[in-house]
mmCIF file of C-alpha atoms and ligand atoms in Angstrom:
data_model
loop_
_atom_site.group_PDB
_atom_site.id
_atom_site.type_symbol
_atom_site.label_atom_id
_atom_site.label_comp_id
_atom_site.label_asym_id
_atom_site.label_seq_id
_atom_site.Cartn_x
_atom_site.Cartn_y
_atom_site.Cartn_z
ATOM 1 C CA MET A 1 128.436 91.943 -111.989
ATOM 2 C CA ASN A 2 128.691 89.872 -108.815
ATOM 3 C CA ILE A 3 126.925 86.534 -108.780
ATOM 4 C CA ILE A 4 126.612 83.442 -106.649
ATOM 5 C CA LEU A 5 126.495 79.943 -108.116
ATOM 6 C CA LEU A 6 124.414 77.853 -105.763
ATOM 7 C CA GLY A 7 123.946 74.115 -106.026
ATOM 8 C CA PRO A 8 124.877 70.740 -104.607
ATOM 9 C CA PRO A 9 128.367 69.204 -104.859
ATOM 10 C CA GLY A 10 128.914 67.949 -108.387
ATOM 11 C CA ALA A 11 126.296 70.295 -109.889
ATOM 12 C CA GLY A 12 128.906 71.764 -112.229
ATOM 13 C CA LYS A 13 129.458 75.093 -110.480
ATOM 14 C CA GLY A 14 133.196 75.046 -111.146
ATOM 15 C CA THR A 15 132.745 74.208 -114.831
ATOM 16 C CA GLN A 16 130.221 76.980 -115.365
ATOM 17 C CA ALA A 17 132.293 79.431 -113.312
ATOM 18 C CA LEU A 18 135.236 78.946 -115.700
ATOM 19 C CA ARG A 19 132.963 79.733 -118.653
ATOM 20 C CA LEU A 20 131.648 82.850 -116.943
ATOM 21 C CA VAL A 21 135.254 83.905 -116.362
ATOM 22 C CA ALA A 22 135.998 83.478 -120.076
ATOM 23 C CA ASN A 23 132.763 85.045 -121.356
ATOM 24 C CA HIS A 24 132.178 87.885 -118.900
ATOM 25 C CA GLY A 25 135.632 88.758 -117.541
ATOM 26 C CA LEU A 26 134.635 87.943 -113.978
ATOM 27 C CA ILE A 27 136.925 86.300 -111.461
ATOM 28 C CA GLN A 28 136.061 82.994 -109.820
ATOM 29 C CA LEU A 29 136.099 82.950 -106.049
ATOM 30 C CA SER A 30 135.959 79.255 -105.170
ATOM 31 C CA THR A 31 136.243 78.670 -101.444
ATOM 32 C CA GLY A 32 136.864 74.977 -102.161
ATOM 33 C CA ASP A 33 139.878 75.837 -104.354
ATOM 34 C CA MET A 34 141.150 78.375 -101.817
ATOM 35 C CA LEU A 35 140.844 75.903 -98.956
ATOM 36 C CA ARG A 36 142.550 73.161 -100.983
ATOM 37 C CA ALA A 37 145.394 75.594 -101.719
ATOM 38 C CA ALA A 38 145.668 76.359 -98.001
ATOM 39 C CA VAL A 39 145.817 72.636 -97.218
ATOM 40 C CA ALA A 40 148.523 72.138 -99.877
ATOM 41 C CA ALA A 41 150.515 75.087 -98.501
ATOM 42 C CA GLY A 42 150.200 73.782 -94.944
ATOM 43 C CA SER A 43 149.064 77.187 -93.691
ATOM 44 C CA GLU A 44 147.218 77.658 -90.415
ATOM 45 C CA VAL A 45 143.875 77.697 -92.238
ATOM 46 C CA GLY A 46 144.915 74.583 -94.163
ATOM 47 C CA LEU A 47 145.829 72.701 -91.013
ATOM 48 C CA LYS A 48 142.419 73.476 -89.538
ATOM 49 C CA ALA A 49 140.511 72.641 -92.729
ATOM 50 C CA LYS A 50 142.156 69.411 -93.895
ATOM 51 C CA ALA A 51 140.421 66.737 -91.824
ATOM 52 C CA VAL A 52 137.047 68.495 -91.997
ATOM 53 C CA MET A 53 137.179 68.637 -95.792
ATOM 54 C CA GLU A 54 138.247 65.022 -96.134
ATOM 55 C CA ALA A 55 135.288 63.996 -93.993
ATOM 56 C CA GLY A 56 132.883 65.893 -96.257
ATOM 57 C CA GLN A 57 131.921 68.321 -93.491
ATOM 58 C CA LEU A 58 131.933 72.101 -93.636
ATOM 59 C CA VAL A 59 134.919 74.168 -92.573
ATOM 60 C CA SER A 60 133.907 76.611 -89.836
ATOM 61 C CA ASP A 61 132.086 79.770 -90.885
ATOM 62 C CA ASP A 62 134.724 82.000 -89.244
ATOM 63 C CA ILE A 63 137.574 80.517 -91.266
ATOM 64 C CA VAL A 64 135.718 80.609 -94.572
ATOM 65 C CA ILE A 65 134.372 84.126 -94.065
ATOM 66 C CA GLY A 66 137.908 85.311 -93.195
ATOM 67 C CA VAL A 67 139.317 83.793 -96.374
ATOM 68 C CA VAL A 68 136.586 85.405 -98.503
ATOM 69 C CA SER A 69 136.957 88.795 -96.845
ATOM 70 C CA GLU A 70 140.702 88.836 -97.567
ATOM 71 C CA ARG A 71 140.160 87.784 -101.155
ATOM 72 C CA LEU A 72 137.594 90.538 -101.737
ATOM 73 C CA ASP A 73 140.199 93.123 -100.737
ATOM 74 C CA GLN A 74 142.299 92.279 -103.773
ATOM 75 C CA PRO A 75 141.811 94.760 -106.626
ATOM 76 C CA ASP A 76 140.954 92.184 -109.316
ATOM 77 C CA THR A 77 137.556 91.626 -107.687
ATOM 78 C CA LYS A 78 136.388 95.051 -108.812
ATOM 79 C CA ASN A 79 135.345 93.815 -112.272
ATOM 80 C CA GLY A 80 132.991 91.285 -110.748
ATOM 81 C CA VAL A 81 133.071 88.059 -108.814
ATOM 82 C CA ILE A 82 131.518 84.634 -109.209
ATOM 83 C CA PHE A 83 131.072 83.111 -105.780
ATOM 84 C CA ASP A 84 131.458 79.350 -106.253
ATOM 85 C CA GLY A 85 130.841 77.194 -103.194
ATOM 86 C CA PHE A 86 130.193 80.185 -100.966
ATOM 87 C CA PRO A 87 127.993 80.942 -99.113
ATOM 88 C CA ARG A 88 127.149 77.456 -97.858
ATOM 89 C CA THR A 89 125.327 78.329 -94.620
ATOM 90 C CA THR A 90 122.878 81.011 -93.549
ATOM 91 C CA ALA A 91 125.582 82.554 -91.341
ATOM 92 C CA GLN A 92 127.874 82.795 -94.378
ATOM 93 C CA ALA A 93 125.098 84.385 -96.468
ATOM 94 C CA GLU A 94 124.500 86.995 -93.788
ATOM 95 C CA ALA A 95 128.244 87.616 -93.489
ATOM 96 C CA LEU A 96 128.480 88.033 -97.262
ATOM 97 C CA ASP A 97 125.683 90.620 -97.230
ATOM 98 C CA LYS A 98 127.701 92.562 -94.657
ATOM 99 C CA LEU A 99 131.027 92.179 -96.472
ATOM 100 C CA LEU A 100 129.558 93.349 -99.772
ATOM 101 C CA ALA A 101 127.950 96.364 -98.114
ATOM 102 C CA GLU A 102 131.219 97.259 -96.352
ATOM 103 C CA LYS A 103 133.192 96.990 -99.566
ATOM 104 C CA GLY A 104 130.636 98.919 -101.625
ATOM 105 C CA MET A 105 129.748 95.910 -103.762
ATOM 106 C CA THR A 106 126.301 94.649 -104.722
ATOM 107 C CA LEU A 107 124.972 91.193 -105.469
ATOM 108 C CA ASP A 108 123.321 91.009 -108.892
ATOM 109 C CA ALA A 109 122.033 87.452 -109.067
ATOM 110 C CA VAL A 110 122.076 84.057 -107.432
ATOM 111 C CA VAL A 111 122.039 81.252 -109.974
ATOM 112 C CA GLU A 112 120.710 78.029 -108.550
ATOM 113 C CA MET A 113 121.859 74.957 -110.485
ATOM 114 C CA GLN A 114 119.257 72.283 -109.850
ATOM 115 C CA VAL A 115 120.390 68.645 -110.054
ATOM 116 C CA ASP A 116 118.892 65.520 -108.453
ATOM 117 C CA ASP A 117 120.964 63.591 -105.919
ATOM 118 C CA GLU A 118 120.904 60.422 -108.037
ATOM 119 C CA LEU A 119 122.504 62.106 -111.011
ATOM 120 C CA LEU A 120 125.152 63.694 -108.760
ATOM 121 C CA VAL A 121 126.326 60.375 -107.351
ATOM 122 C CA GLY A 122 126.855 59.118 -110.918
ATOM 123 C CA ARG A 123 128.802 62.249 -111.874
ATOM 124 C CA ILE A 124 131.084 62.142 -108.843
ATOM 125 C CA GLU A 125 131.872 58.485 -109.397
ATOM 126 C CA LYS A 126 132.874 59.363 -112.965
ATOM 127 C CA ARG A 127 135.000 62.361 -111.845
ATOM 128 C CA ALA A 128 136.738 60.265 -109.170
ATOM 129 C CA ALA A 129 137.586 57.628 -111.796
ATOM 130 C CA GLU A 130 138.863 60.245 -114.274
ATOM 131 C CA THR A 131 141.038 62.171 -111.835
ATOM 132 C CA GLY A 132 142.326 59.002 -110.197
ATOM 133 C CA GLY A 133 141.064 60.220 -106.843
ATOM 134 C CA THR A 134 143.317 63.280 -106.649
ATOM 135 C CA ARG A 135 140.696 64.991 -104.497
ATOM 136 C CA ALA A 136 140.456 63.274 -101.139
ATOM 137 C CA ASP A 137 136.732 64.115 -100.932
ATOM 138 C CA ASP A 138 135.882 62.690 -104.382
ATOM 139 C CA ASN A 139 134.291 59.368 -103.634
ATOM 140 C CA ALA A 140 130.721 58.146 -103.461
ATOM 141 C CA GLU A 141 130.714 57.657 -99.710
ATOM 142 C CA THR A 142 131.957 61.168 -98.931
ATOM 143 C CA LEU A 143 129.621 62.600 -101.561
ATOM 144 C CA LYS A 144 126.619 61.135 -99.769
ATOM 145 C CA LYS A 145 127.764 62.894 -96.595
ATOM 146 C CA ARG A 146 128.300 66.114 -98.526
ATOM 147 C CA LEU A 147 124.819 65.863 -100.046
ATOM 148 C CA LYS A 148 123.332 65.478 -96.577
ATOM 149 C CA VAL A 149 125.252 68.543 -95.443
ATOM 150 C CA TYR A 150 124.072 70.403 -98.560
ATOM 151 C CA HIS A 151 120.400 69.665 -97.897
ATOM 152 C CA ALA A 152 120.683 70.530 -94.206
ATOM 153 C CA GLU A 153 122.938 73.606 -94.337
ATOM 154 C CA THR A 154 123.011 75.056 -97.850
ATOM 155 C CA ALA A 155 119.623 74.341 -99.463
ATOM 156 C CA PRO A 156 117.893 76.793 -97.066
ATOM 157 C CA LEU A 157 119.805 79.543 -98.907
ATOM 158 C CA ILE A 158 117.514 78.968 -101.903
ATOM 159 C CA ASP A 159 114.633 80.459 -99.915
ATOM 160 C CA TYR A 160 116.907 83.094 -98.394
ATOM 161 C CA TYR A 161 117.791 84.410 -101.849
ATOM 162 C CA ARG A 162 114.311 83.878 -103.278
ATOM 163 C CA GLY A 163 113.247 86.380 -100.651
ATOM 164 C CA THR A 164 115.646 88.961 -102.085
ATOM 165 C CA GLY A 165 114.220 88.576 -105.608
ATOM 166 C CA LYS A 166 117.679 87.686 -106.942
ATOM 167 C CA LEU A 167 117.248 83.946 -107.323
ATOM 168 C CA ARG A 168 117.421 82.508 -110.861
ATOM 169 C CA THR A 169 117.086 78.764 -111.351
ATOM 170 C CA VAL A 170 118.567 76.701 -114.183
ATOM 171 C CA ASP A 171 118.324 72.976 -114.903
ATOM 172 C CA GLY A 172 121.801 71.646 -114.114
ATOM 173 C CA ALA A 173 120.973 68.185 -115.458
ATOM 174 C CA LYS A 174 121.308 69.395 -119.060
ATOM 175 C CA SER A 175 124.522 69.320 -121.115
ATOM 176 C CA ILE A 176 127.368 71.667 -120.153
ATOM 177 C CA ASP A 177 126.663 73.910 -123.174
ATOM 178 C CA ASP A 178 122.934 74.003 -122.487
ATOM 179 C CA VAL A 179 123.551 74.990 -118.876
ATOM 180 C CA THR A 180 125.950 77.735 -120.020
ATOM 181 C CA SER A 181 123.233 79.081 -122.360
ATOM 182 C CA ALA A 182 120.628 78.907 -119.625
ATOM 183 C CA ILE A 183 122.885 80.840 -117.259
ATOM 184 C CA SER A 184 123.593 83.493 -119.916
ATOM 185 C CA GLY A 185 119.839 83.727 -120.430
ATOM 186 C CA VAL A 186 118.986 84.330 -116.789
ATOM 187 C CA LEU A 187 121.816 86.853 -116.403
ATOM 188 C CA ALA A 188 120.880 88.860 -119.538
HETATM 189 P P1 ADP B 1 132.316 71.082 -104.860
HETATM 190 O O1 ADP B 1 132.701 72.130 -105.851
HETATM 191 O O2 ADP B 1 132.655 69.691 -105.289
HETATM 192 O O3 ADP B 1 130.913 71.207 -104.399
HETATM 193 P P2 ADP B 1 134.088 72.499 -103.084
HETATM 194 O O4 ADP B 1 135.351 72.374 -103.821
HETATM 195 O O5 ADP B 1 133.313 73.760 -103.194
HETATM 196 O O6 ADP B 1 133.154 71.293 -103.524
HETATM 197 O O7 ADP B 1 134.320 72.237 -101.531
HETATM 198 C C1 ADP B 1 135.086 71.151 -101.036
HETATM 199 C C2 ADP B 1 135.070 71.152 -99.499
HETATM 200 O O8 ADP B 1 135.668 72.368 -99.019
HETATM 201 C C3 ADP B 1 133.691 71.119 -98.842
HETATM 202 O O9 ADP B 1 133.150 69.825 -98.730
HETATM 203 C C4 ADP B 1 133.996 71.776 -97.484
HETATM 204 O O10 ADP B 1 134.613 70.888 -96.594
HETATM 205 C C5 ADP B 1 135.000 72.845 -97.856
HETATM 206 N N1 ADP B 1 134.329 74.135 -98.175
HETATM 207 C C6 ADP B 1 134.336 74.772 -99.377
HETATM 208 N N2 ADP B 1 133.630 75.917 -99.326
HETATM 209 C C7 ADP B 1 133.139 75.993 -98.055
HETATM 210 C C8 ADP B 1 132.316 76.915 -97.379
HETATM 211 N N3 ADP B 1 131.808 78.011 -97.998
HETATM 212 N N4 ADP B 1 132.030 76.692 -96.068
HETATM 213 C C9 ADP B 1 132.510 75.599 -95.443
HETATM 214 N N5 ADP B 1 133.279 74.684 -96.021
HETATM 215 C C10 ADP B 1 133.603 74.863 -97.316
#
């Protein structure tokens, strides 16, 4: 099973991805985590991505698509992948369609986690306080920029995937357990 978790920053994609890993034996492909690792390692990709990420903007499609393509060539993806934070633009969605076709993989479902902007700002402020700001992009000001970017660049993917008949929507405002149940329900 290959699925996409789609939703705004702070919607809980990472949290639910970890549960899907535990419950369904899938691997999590988080472009945010991969890019943060590249920044930490000081690799070429990391050097290009650092300032863009800190500003709450999107890393270029070419870089992100390259990172995903390489990751999909690793054998552990064969049991199924949860795409978390990717695709984030129409160009990335089209590139993913191509990559999956090339690699003989199919997309089973796109789970949209719906959460209002207001609730997200509250959540991010809480996460920033709890983690002591270990993520350079975890603050209310950057979140507002990231939400703008989400509505402009990523939200159009909801219609893109609705058109494929693979879109499933869950209410991401509910408790973590309730969202996990809702996701299991739409995937069953
Ligand atoms: P969150 O899970 O909080 O929504 P991520 O960890 O997925 O955020 O992403 C953090 C940052 O990494 C983004 O704001 C962006 O700069 C960069 N990034 C992650 N995935 C992508 C992507 N698919 N395309 C472009 N930039 C990305």
